[in-house]
Short mmCIF file of C-alpha atoms and ligand atoms in Angstrom, two decimals:
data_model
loop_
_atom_site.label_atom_id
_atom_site.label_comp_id
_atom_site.label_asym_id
_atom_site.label_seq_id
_atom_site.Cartn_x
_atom_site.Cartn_y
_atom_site.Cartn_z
CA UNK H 14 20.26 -23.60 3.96
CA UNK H 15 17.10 -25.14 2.94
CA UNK H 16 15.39 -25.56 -0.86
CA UNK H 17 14.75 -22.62 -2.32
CA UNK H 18 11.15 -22.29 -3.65
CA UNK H 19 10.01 -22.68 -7.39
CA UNK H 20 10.02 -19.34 -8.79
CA UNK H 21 9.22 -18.34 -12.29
CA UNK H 22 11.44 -16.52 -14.04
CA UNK H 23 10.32 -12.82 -15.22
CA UNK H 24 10.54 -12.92 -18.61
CA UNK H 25 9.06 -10.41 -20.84
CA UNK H 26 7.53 -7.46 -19.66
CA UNK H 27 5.22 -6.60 -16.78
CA UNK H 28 1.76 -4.00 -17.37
CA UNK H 29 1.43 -2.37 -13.92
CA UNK H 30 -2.25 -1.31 -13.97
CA UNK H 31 -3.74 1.46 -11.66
CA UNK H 32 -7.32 2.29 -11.16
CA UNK H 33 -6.55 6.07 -10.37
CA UNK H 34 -4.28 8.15 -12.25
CA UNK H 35 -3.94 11.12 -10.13
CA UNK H 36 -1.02 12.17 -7.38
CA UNK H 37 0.66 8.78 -6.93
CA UNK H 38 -0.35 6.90 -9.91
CA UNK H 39 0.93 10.14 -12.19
CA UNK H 40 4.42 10.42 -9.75
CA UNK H 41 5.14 6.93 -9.66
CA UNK H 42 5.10 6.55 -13.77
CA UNK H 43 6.96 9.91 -13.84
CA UNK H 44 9.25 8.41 -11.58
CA UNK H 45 10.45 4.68 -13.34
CA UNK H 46 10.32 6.86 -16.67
CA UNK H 47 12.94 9.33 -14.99
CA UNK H 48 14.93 6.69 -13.37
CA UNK H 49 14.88 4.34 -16.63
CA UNK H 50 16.43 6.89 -18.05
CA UNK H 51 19.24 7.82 -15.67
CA UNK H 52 17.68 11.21 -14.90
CA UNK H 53 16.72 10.25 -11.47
CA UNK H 54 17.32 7.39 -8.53
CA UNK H 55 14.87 5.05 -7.05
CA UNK H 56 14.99 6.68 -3.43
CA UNK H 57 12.61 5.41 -1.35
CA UNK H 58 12.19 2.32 -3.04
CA UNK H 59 13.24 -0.75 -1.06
CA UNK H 60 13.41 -3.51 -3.95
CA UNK H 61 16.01 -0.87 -6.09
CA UNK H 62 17.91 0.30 -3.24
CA UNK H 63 17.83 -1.85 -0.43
CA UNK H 64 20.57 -4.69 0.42
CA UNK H 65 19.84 -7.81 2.37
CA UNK H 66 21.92 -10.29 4.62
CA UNK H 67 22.45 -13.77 3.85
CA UNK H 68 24.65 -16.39 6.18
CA UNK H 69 26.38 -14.76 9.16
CA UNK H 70 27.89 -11.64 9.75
CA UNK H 71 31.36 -12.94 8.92
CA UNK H 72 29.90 -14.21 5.40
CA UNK H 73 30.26 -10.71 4.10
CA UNK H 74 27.01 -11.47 2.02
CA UNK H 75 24.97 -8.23 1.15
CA UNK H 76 23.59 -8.23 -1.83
CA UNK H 77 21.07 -5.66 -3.67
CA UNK H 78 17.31 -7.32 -3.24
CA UNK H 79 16.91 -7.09 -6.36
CA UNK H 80 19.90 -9.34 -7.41
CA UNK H 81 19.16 -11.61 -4.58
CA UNK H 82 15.29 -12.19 -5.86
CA UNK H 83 14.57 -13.09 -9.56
CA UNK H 84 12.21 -9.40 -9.55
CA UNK H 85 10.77 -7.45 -12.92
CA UNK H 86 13.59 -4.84 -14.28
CA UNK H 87 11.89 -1.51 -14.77
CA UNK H 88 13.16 -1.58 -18.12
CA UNK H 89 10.56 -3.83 -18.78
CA UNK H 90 7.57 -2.05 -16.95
CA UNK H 91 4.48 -0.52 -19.11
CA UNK H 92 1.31 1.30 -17.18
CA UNK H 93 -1.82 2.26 -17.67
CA UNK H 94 -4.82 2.72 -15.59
CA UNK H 95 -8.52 3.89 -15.51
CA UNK H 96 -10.24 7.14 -13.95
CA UNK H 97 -13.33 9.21 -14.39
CA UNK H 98 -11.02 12.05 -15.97
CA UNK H 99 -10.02 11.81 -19.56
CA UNK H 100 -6.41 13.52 -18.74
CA UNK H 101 -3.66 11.80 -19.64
CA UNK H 102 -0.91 11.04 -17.18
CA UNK H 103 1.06 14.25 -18.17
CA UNK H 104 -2.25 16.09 -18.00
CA UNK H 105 -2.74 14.33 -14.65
CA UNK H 106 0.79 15.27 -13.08
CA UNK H 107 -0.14 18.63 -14.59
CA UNK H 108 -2.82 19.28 -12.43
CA UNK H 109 -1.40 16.83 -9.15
CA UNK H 110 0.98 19.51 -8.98
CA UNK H 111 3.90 16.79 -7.48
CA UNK H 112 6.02 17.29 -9.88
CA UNK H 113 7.80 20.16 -11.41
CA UNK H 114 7.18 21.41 -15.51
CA UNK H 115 11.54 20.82 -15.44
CA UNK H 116 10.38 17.03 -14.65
CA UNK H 117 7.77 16.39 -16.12
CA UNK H 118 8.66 17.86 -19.01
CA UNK H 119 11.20 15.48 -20.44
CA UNK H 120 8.92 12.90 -20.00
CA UNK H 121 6.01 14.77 -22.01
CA UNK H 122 5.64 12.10 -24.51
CA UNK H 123 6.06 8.61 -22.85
CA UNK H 124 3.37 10.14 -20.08
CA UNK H 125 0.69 11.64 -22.56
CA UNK H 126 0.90 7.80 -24.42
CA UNK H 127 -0.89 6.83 -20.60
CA UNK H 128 -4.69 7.95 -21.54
CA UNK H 129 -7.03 6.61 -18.66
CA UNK H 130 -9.66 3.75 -19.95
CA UNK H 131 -13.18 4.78 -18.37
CA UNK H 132 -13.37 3.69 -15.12
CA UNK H 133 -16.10 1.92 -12.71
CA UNK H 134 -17.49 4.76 -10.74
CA UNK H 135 -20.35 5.53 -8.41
CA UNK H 136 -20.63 9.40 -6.83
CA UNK H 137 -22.65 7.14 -3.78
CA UNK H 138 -18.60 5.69 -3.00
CA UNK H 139 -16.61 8.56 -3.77
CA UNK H 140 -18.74 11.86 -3.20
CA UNK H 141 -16.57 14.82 -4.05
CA UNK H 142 -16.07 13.62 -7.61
CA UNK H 143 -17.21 13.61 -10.43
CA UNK H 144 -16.09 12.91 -13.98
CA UNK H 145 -17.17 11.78 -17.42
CA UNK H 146 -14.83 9.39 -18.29
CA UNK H 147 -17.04 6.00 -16.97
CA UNK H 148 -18.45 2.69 -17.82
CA UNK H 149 -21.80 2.06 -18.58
CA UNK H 150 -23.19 -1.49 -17.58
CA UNK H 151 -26.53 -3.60 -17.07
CA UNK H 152 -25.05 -4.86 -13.72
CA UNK H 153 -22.11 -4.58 -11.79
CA UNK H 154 -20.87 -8.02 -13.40
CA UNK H 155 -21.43 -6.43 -16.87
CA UNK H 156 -18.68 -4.03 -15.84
CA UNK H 157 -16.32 -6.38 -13.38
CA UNK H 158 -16.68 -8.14 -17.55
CA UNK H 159 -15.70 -4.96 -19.21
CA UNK H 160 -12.81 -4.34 -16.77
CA UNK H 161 -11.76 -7.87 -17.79
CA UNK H 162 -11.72 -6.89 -21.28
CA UNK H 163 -9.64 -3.70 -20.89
CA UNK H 164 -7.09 -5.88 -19.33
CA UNK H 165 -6.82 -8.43 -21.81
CA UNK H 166 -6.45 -6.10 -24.51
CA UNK H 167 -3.92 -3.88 -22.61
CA UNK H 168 -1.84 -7.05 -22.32
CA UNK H 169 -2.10 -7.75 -25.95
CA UNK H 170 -1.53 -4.31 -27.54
CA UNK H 171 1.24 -4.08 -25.28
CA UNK H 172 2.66 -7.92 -25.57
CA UNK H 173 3.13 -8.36 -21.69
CA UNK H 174 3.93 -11.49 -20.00
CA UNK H 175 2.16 -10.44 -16.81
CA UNK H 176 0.01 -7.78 -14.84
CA UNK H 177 -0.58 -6.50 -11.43
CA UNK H 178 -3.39 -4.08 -10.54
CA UNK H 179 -2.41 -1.00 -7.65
CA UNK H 180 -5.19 0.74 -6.28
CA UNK H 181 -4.41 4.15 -6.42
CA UNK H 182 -7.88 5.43 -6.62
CA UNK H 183 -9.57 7.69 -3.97
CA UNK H 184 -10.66 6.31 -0.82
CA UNK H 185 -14.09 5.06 -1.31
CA UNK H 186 -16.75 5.69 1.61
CA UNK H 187 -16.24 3.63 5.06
CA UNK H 188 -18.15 0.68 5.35
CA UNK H 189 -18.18 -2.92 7.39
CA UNK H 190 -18.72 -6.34 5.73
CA UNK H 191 -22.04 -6.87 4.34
CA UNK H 192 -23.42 -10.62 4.30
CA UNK H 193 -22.29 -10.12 -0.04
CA UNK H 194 -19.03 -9.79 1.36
CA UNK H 195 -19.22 -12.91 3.09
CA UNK H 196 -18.63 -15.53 0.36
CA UNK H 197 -17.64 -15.79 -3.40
CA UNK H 198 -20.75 -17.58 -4.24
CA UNK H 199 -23.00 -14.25 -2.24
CA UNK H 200 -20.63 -11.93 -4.35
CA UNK H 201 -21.25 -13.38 -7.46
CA UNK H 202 -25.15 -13.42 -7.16
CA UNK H 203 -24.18 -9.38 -5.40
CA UNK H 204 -22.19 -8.67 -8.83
CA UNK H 205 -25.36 -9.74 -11.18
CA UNK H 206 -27.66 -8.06 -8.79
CA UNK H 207 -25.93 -4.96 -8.55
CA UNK H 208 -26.09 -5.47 -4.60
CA UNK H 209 -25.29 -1.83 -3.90
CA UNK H 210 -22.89 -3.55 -1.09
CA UNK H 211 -20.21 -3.82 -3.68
CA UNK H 212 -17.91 -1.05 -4.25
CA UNK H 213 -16.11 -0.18 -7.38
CA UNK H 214 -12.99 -1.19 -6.29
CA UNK H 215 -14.24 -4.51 -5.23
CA UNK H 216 -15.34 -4.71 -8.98
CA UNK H 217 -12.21 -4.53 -10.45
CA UNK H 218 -10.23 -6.82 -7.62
CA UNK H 219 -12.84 -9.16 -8.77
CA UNK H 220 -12.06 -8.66 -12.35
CA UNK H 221 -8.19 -8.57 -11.79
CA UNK H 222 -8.21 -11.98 -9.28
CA UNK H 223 -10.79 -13.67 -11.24
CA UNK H 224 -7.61 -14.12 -14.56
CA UNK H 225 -5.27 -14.59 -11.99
CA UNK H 226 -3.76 -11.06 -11.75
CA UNK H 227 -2.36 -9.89 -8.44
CA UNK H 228 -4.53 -7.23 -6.62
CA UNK H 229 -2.88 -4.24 -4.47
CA UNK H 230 -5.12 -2.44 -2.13
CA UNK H 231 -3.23 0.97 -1.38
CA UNK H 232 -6.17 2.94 0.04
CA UNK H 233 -8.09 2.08 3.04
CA UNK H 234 -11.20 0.72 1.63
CA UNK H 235 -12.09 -2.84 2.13
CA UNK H 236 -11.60 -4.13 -1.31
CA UNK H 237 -10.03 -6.94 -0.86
CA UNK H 238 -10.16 -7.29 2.77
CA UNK H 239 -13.75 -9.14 2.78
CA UNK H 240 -13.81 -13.02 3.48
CA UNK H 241 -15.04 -13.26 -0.84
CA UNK H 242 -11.99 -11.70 -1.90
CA UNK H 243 -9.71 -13.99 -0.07
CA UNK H 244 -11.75 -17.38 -1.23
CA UNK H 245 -11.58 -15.72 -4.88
CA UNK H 246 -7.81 -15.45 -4.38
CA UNK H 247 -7.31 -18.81 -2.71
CA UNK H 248 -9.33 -20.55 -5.68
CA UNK H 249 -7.30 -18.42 -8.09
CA UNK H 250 -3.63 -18.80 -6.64
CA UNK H 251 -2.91 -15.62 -6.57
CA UNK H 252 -1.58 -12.87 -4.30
CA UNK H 253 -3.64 -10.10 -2.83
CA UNK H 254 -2.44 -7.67 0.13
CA UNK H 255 -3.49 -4.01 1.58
CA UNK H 256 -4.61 -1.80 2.80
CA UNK H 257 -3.52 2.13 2.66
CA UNK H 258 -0.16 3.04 2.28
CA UNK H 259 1.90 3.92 4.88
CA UNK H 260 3.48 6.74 3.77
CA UNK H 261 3.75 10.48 6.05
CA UNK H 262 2.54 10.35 10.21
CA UNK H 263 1.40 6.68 10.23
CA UNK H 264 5.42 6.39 8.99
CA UNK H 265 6.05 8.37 11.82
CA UNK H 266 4.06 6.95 14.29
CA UNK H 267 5.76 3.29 13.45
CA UNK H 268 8.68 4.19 13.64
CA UNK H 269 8.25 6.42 17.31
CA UNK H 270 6.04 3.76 19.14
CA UNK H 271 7.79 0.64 18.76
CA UNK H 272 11.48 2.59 20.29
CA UNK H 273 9.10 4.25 23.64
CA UNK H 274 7.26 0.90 23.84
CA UNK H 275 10.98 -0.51 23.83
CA UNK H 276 12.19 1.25 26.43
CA UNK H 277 8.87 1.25 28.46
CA UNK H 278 8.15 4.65 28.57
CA UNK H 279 4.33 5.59 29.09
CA UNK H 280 2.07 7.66 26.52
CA UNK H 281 -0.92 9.71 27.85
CA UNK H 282 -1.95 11.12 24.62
CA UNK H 283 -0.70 11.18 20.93
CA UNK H 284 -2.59 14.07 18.57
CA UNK H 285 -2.52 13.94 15.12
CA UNK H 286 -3.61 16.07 12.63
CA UNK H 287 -2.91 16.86 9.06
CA UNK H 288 -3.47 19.80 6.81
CA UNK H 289 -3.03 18.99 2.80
CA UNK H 290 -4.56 20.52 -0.40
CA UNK H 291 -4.77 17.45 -2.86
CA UNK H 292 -7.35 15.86 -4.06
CA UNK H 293 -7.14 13.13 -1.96
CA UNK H 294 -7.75 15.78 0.94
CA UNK H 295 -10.62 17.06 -0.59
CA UNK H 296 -12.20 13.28 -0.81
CA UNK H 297 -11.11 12.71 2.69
CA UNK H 298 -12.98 15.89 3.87
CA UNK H 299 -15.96 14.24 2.85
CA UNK H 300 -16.68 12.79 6.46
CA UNK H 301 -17.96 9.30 5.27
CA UNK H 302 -14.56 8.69 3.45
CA UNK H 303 -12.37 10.30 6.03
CA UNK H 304 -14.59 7.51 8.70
CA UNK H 305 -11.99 4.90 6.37
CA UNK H 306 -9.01 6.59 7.00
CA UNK H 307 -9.50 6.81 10.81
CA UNK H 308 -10.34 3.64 11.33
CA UNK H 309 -7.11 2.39 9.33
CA UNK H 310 -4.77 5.02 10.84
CA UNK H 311 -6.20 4.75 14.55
CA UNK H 312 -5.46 0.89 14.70
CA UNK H 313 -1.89 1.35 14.58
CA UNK H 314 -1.25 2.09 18.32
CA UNK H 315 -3.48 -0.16 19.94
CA UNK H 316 -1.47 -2.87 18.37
CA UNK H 317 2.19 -1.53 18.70
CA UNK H 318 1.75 -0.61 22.36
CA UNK H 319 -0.21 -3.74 23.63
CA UNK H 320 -2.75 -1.54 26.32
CA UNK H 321 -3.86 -5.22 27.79
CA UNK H 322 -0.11 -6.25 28.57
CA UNK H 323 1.14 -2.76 29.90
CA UNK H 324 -2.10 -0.84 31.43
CA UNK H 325 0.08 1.29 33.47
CA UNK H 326 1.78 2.64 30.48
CA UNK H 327 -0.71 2.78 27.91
CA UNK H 328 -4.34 1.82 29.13
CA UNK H 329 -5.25 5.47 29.42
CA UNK H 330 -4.17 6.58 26.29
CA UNK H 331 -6.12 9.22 24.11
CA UNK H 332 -5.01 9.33 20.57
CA UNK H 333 -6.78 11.05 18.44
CA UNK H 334 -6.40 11.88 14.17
CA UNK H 335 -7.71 14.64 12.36
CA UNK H 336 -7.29 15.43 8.53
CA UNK H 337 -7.67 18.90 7.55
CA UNK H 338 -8.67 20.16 3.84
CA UNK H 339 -6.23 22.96 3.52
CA UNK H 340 -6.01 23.86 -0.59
CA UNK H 341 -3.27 26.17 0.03
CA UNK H 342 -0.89 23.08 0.93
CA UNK H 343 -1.48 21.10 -2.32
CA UNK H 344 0.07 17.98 -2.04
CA UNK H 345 2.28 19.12 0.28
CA UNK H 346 1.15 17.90 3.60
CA UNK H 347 1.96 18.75 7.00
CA UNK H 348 1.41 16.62 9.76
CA UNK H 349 1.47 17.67 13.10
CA UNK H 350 2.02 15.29 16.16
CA UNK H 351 2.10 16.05 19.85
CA UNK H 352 2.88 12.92 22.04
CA UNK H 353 2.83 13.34 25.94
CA UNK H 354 4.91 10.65 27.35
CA UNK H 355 5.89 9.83 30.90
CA UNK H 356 8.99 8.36 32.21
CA UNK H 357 10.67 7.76 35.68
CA UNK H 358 8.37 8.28 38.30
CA UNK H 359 5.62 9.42 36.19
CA UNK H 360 7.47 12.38 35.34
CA UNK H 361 5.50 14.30 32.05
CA UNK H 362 7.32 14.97 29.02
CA UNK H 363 6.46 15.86 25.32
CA UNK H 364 7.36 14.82 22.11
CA UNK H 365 6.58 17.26 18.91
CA UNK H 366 6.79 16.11 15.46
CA UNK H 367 5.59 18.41 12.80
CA UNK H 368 6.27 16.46 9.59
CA UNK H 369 6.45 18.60 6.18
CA UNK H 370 6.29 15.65 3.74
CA UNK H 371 5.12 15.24 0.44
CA UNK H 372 2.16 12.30 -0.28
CA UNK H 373 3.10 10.96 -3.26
CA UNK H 374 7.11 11.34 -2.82
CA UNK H 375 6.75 9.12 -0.19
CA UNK H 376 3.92 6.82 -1.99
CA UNK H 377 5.29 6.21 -5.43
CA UNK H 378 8.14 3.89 -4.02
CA UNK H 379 6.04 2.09 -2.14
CA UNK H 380 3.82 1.64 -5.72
CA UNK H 381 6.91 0.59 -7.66
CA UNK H 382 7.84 -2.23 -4.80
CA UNK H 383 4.24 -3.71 -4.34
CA UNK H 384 4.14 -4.27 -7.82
CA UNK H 385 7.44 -5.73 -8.33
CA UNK H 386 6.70 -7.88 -4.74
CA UNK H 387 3.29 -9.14 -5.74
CA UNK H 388 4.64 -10.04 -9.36
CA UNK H 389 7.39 -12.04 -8.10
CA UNK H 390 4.95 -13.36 -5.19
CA UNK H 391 2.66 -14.40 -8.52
CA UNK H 392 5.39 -16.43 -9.86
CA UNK H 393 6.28 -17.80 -6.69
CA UNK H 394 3.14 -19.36 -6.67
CA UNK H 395 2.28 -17.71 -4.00
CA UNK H 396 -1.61 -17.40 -2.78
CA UNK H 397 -3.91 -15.15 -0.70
CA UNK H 398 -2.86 -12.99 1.66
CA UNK H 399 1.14 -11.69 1.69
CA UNK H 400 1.27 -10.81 5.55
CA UNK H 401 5.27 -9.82 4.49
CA UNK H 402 3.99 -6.86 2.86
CA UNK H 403 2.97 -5.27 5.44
CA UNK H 404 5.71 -3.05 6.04
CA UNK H 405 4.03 -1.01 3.39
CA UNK H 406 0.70 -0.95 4.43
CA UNK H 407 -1.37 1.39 7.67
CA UNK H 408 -3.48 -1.56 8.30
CA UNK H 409 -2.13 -4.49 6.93
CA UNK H 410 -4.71 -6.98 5.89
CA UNK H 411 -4.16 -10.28 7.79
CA UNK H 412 -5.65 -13.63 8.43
CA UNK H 413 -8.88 -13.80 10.92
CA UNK H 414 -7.85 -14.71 14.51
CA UNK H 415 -4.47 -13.15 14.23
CA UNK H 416 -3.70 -9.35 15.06
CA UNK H 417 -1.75 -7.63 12.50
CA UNK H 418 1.80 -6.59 12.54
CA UNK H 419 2.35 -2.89 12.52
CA UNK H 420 6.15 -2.57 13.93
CA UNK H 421 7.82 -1.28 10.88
CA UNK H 422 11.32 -3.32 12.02
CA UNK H 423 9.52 -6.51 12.82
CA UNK H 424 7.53 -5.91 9.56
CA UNK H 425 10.84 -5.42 7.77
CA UNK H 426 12.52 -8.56 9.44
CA UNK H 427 9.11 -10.57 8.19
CA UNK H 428 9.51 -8.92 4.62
CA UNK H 429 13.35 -9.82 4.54
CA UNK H 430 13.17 -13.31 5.96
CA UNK H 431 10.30 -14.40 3.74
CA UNK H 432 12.75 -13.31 0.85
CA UNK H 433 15.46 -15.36 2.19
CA UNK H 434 13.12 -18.14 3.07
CA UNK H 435 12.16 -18.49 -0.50
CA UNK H 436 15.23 -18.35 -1.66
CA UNK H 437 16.72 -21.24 0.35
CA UNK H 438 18.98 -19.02 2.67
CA UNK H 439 19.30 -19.20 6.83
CA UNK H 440 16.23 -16.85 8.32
CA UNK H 441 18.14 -14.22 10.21
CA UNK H 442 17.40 -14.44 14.12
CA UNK H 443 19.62 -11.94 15.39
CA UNK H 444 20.91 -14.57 18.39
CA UNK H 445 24.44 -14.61 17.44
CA UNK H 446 25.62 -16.26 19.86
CA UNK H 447 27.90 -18.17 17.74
CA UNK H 448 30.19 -15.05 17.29
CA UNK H 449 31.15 -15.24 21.26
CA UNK H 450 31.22 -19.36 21.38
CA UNK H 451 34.80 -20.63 22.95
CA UNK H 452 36.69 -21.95 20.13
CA UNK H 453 38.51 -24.36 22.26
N1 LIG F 5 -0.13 9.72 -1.02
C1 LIG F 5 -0.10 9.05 0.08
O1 LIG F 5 0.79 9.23 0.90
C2 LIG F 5 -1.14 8.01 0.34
C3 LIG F 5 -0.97 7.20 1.46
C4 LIG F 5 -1.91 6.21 1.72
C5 LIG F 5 -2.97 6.05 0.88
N2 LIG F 5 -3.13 6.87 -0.17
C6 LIG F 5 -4.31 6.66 -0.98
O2 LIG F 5 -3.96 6.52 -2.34
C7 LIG F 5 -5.07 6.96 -3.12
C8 LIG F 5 -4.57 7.90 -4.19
O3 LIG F 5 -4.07 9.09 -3.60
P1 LIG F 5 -3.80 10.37 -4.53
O4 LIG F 5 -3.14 11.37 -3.70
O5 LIG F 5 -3.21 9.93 -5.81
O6 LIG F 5 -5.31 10.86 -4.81
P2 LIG F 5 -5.84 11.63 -6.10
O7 LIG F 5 -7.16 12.19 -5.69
O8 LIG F 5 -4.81 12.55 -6.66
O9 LIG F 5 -6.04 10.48 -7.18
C9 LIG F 5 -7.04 9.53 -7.08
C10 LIG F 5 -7.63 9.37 -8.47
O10 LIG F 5 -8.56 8.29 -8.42
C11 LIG F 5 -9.62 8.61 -9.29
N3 LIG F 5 -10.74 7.74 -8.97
C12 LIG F 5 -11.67 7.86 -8.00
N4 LIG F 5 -12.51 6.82 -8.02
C13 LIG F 5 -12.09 6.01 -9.04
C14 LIG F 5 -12.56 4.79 -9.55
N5 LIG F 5 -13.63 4.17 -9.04
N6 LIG F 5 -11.89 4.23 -10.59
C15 LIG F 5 -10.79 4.83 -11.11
N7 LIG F 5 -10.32 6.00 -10.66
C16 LIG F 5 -10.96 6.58 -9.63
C17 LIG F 5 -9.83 10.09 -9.10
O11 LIG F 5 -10.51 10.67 -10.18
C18 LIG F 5 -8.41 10.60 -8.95
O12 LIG F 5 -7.86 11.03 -10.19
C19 LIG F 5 -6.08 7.58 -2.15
O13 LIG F 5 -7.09 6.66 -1.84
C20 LIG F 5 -5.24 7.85 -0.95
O14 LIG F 5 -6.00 7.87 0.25
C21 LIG F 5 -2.23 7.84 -0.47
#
């Protein structure tokens, strides 16, 4: 055992702030609502349902996470968010289609209290949109300054203690590091310049980091994956971590790679396509934005499987992802996978996966977590990047010089031992080798 970290306690109550009130944003408020009021449980969600190991295996220690770690109670969660579309969140879960009317509908009132403020938006980041509901500003620092507003005053009307901003907008147009990105004091000068460099999303990371608030990236956009973001974080103290959930066949493709890998079996090609209906897949048919999501879901192999330490397993490896617009699916996706390994001797074989999974059924938990992980993180004092999120992420922002982690057990071991860690309890290596030790 070692000294547990200083953690502030979580008093009060916590505003959980989303820029992007559609599919996830409007199924993970549905959700807590449902679950606050014992009409549902919090499957999927790791910090609700998941137990953790302390001491040795003899110990019999297991608690719940969340009564190991000092984390927000729902009970004392409020949201709110911004988008270009007036609806409110019932509207929005209306029209997201996630969620049945028998649902949704006992929740009518709590969900229409959730009306959008206007958002930052540009058609140049997000092309297949369009919507009234958005700020008007001199320069892009007149509106990172009305963004602050909006979250002062949704603190006060709502007497919170704390907030944490999710991104759960849609995924802004691909683009690499500018020399704006490149440092705080370039950004600023960017901001008041309107450098058109600077995405919306960086605009309200800027405005959430800037008073200290935790920032969530859960699309693939850069946001706060840019060398300014981090120095604005460091100077701040406060948590950031991304980027894109990993929710349906990047799931899938964790979880698969890391057991062949294991066992050294060899993978000549892994296809991946998707078909969904959202709108999400109507954004990502827009080939600029869908350029984001390829470059965050093809990284994942490369990593897992190592090419440059096994070349004769994986060197020659064609993997290829394709997202298909398919209205008829809603959100409703279906992700195909065809993986053609090789085992003994070279001998082919094939793995199909054809995945019919639901988006935001498999996002929402992952919402809930991040923000109760990157409040507690917050009161942990905790700064910068949080590497031990990135179970939940595709492409898990990381420091320079280091490759990230995508394993989802070795992610889960980092997640869980960081927990313990701050806590004061043994990290969990696995070795037990005292179990076996002569007693004599
Ligand atoms: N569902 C999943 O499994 C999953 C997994 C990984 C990442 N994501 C990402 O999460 C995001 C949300 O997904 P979704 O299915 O809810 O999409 P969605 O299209 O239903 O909702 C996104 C909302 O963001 C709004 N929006 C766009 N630009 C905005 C801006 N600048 N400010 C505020 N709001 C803005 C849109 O109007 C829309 O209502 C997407 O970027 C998606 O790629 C989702």
């Amino acid at each position: 055992m070692t000294q547990p970290i200083r953690i502030e306690p979580a008093t009060g109550r916590l505003g959980v702030l989303t820029p992007g009130m559609g599919a996830v944003a409007t199924t993970f408020y549905a959700g807590v609502l449902a679950i606050r009021k014992g009409q549902a449980l919090p499957i999927g969600s790791l910090t609700q349902m998941g137990h953790i190991r302390l001491g040795k295996r003899t110990d019999n220690r297991n608690p719940l996470i969340k009564d190991m770690v000092p984390l927000a109670g729902l009970d004392g969660l409020v949201f709110g968010g911004w988008d270009p579309f007036p609806d409110n969140a019932f509207e929005a879960a209306c029209k997201a289609g996630v969620l049945q009317a028998k649902d949704l509908l006992p929740l009518k009132a709590e969900l229409e209290a959730i009306r959008p403020m206007p958002a930052v938006f540009d058609q140049n980041w997000v092309r297949r949109l369009d919507g009234p509901n958005v700020k008007q500003g001199e320069t892009k620092m007149d509106l990172a300054r009305q963004l602050m507003e909006d979250m002062q005053r949704f603190k006060a009307e709502n007497q919170l203690d704390r907030l944490v901003v999710v991104w759960c907008a849609s995924t802004e147009v691909y683009e690499e590091p500018q020399a704006v990105h490149m440092s705080l004091e370039a950004f600023e000068q960017g901001l008041r310049n309107s450098d058109p460099a600077i995405a919306p999303s960086q605009i309200y990371a800027y405005a959430a980091l800037k008073q200290g608030i935790p920032f969530d990236n859960g699309a693939p956009n850069l946001t706060v994956d840019i060398p300014a973001m981090v120095e604005l974080a460091n100077q701040q103290r406060v948590p950031v971590c991304g980027k894109d959930f990993k929710t349906g066949q990047t799931l899938m493709k964790t979880i698969l790679a890391p057991g062949l890998k294991a066992r050294m079996l060899g993978i000549r090609g892994w296809f991946s396509t998707n078909i969904l209906g959202n709108r999400d897949g109507e954004v990502l048919d827009d080939p600029d934005s869908f350029r984001s999501k390829e470059v965050s879901k093809l990284g994942v192999l490369e990593t897992v499987l190592q090419p440059e330490a096994y070349p004769e397993l994986y060197a020659d490896l064609y993997h290829k992802v394709r997202i298909n617009y398919y209205p008829p699916h809603g959100d409703n996706k279906e992700g195909w996978d065809n993986i053609d390994i090789f085992g003994w001797l070279g001998y082919p074989m094939q793995i199909k996966v054809d995945f019919l999974c639901r988006d935001s059924i498999l996002a929402a938990p992952i919402v809930l977590d991040l923000a109760l992980f990157m409040d507690l993180a917050g009161r942990a004092g905790q700064k910068g990047i949080q590497e031990w999120l990135s179970f939940y992420f595709k492409s898990p922002q990381h420091a320079e010089g280091l490759y990230p982690e995508h394993d989802l057990f070795i992610q889960q071991t980092k997640l869980k031992n960081t927990l313990r860690h701050w806590m004061g309890e043994d990290l969990i290596t696995h070795l037990g080798a005292e179990y076996y030790e002569d007693e004599n």
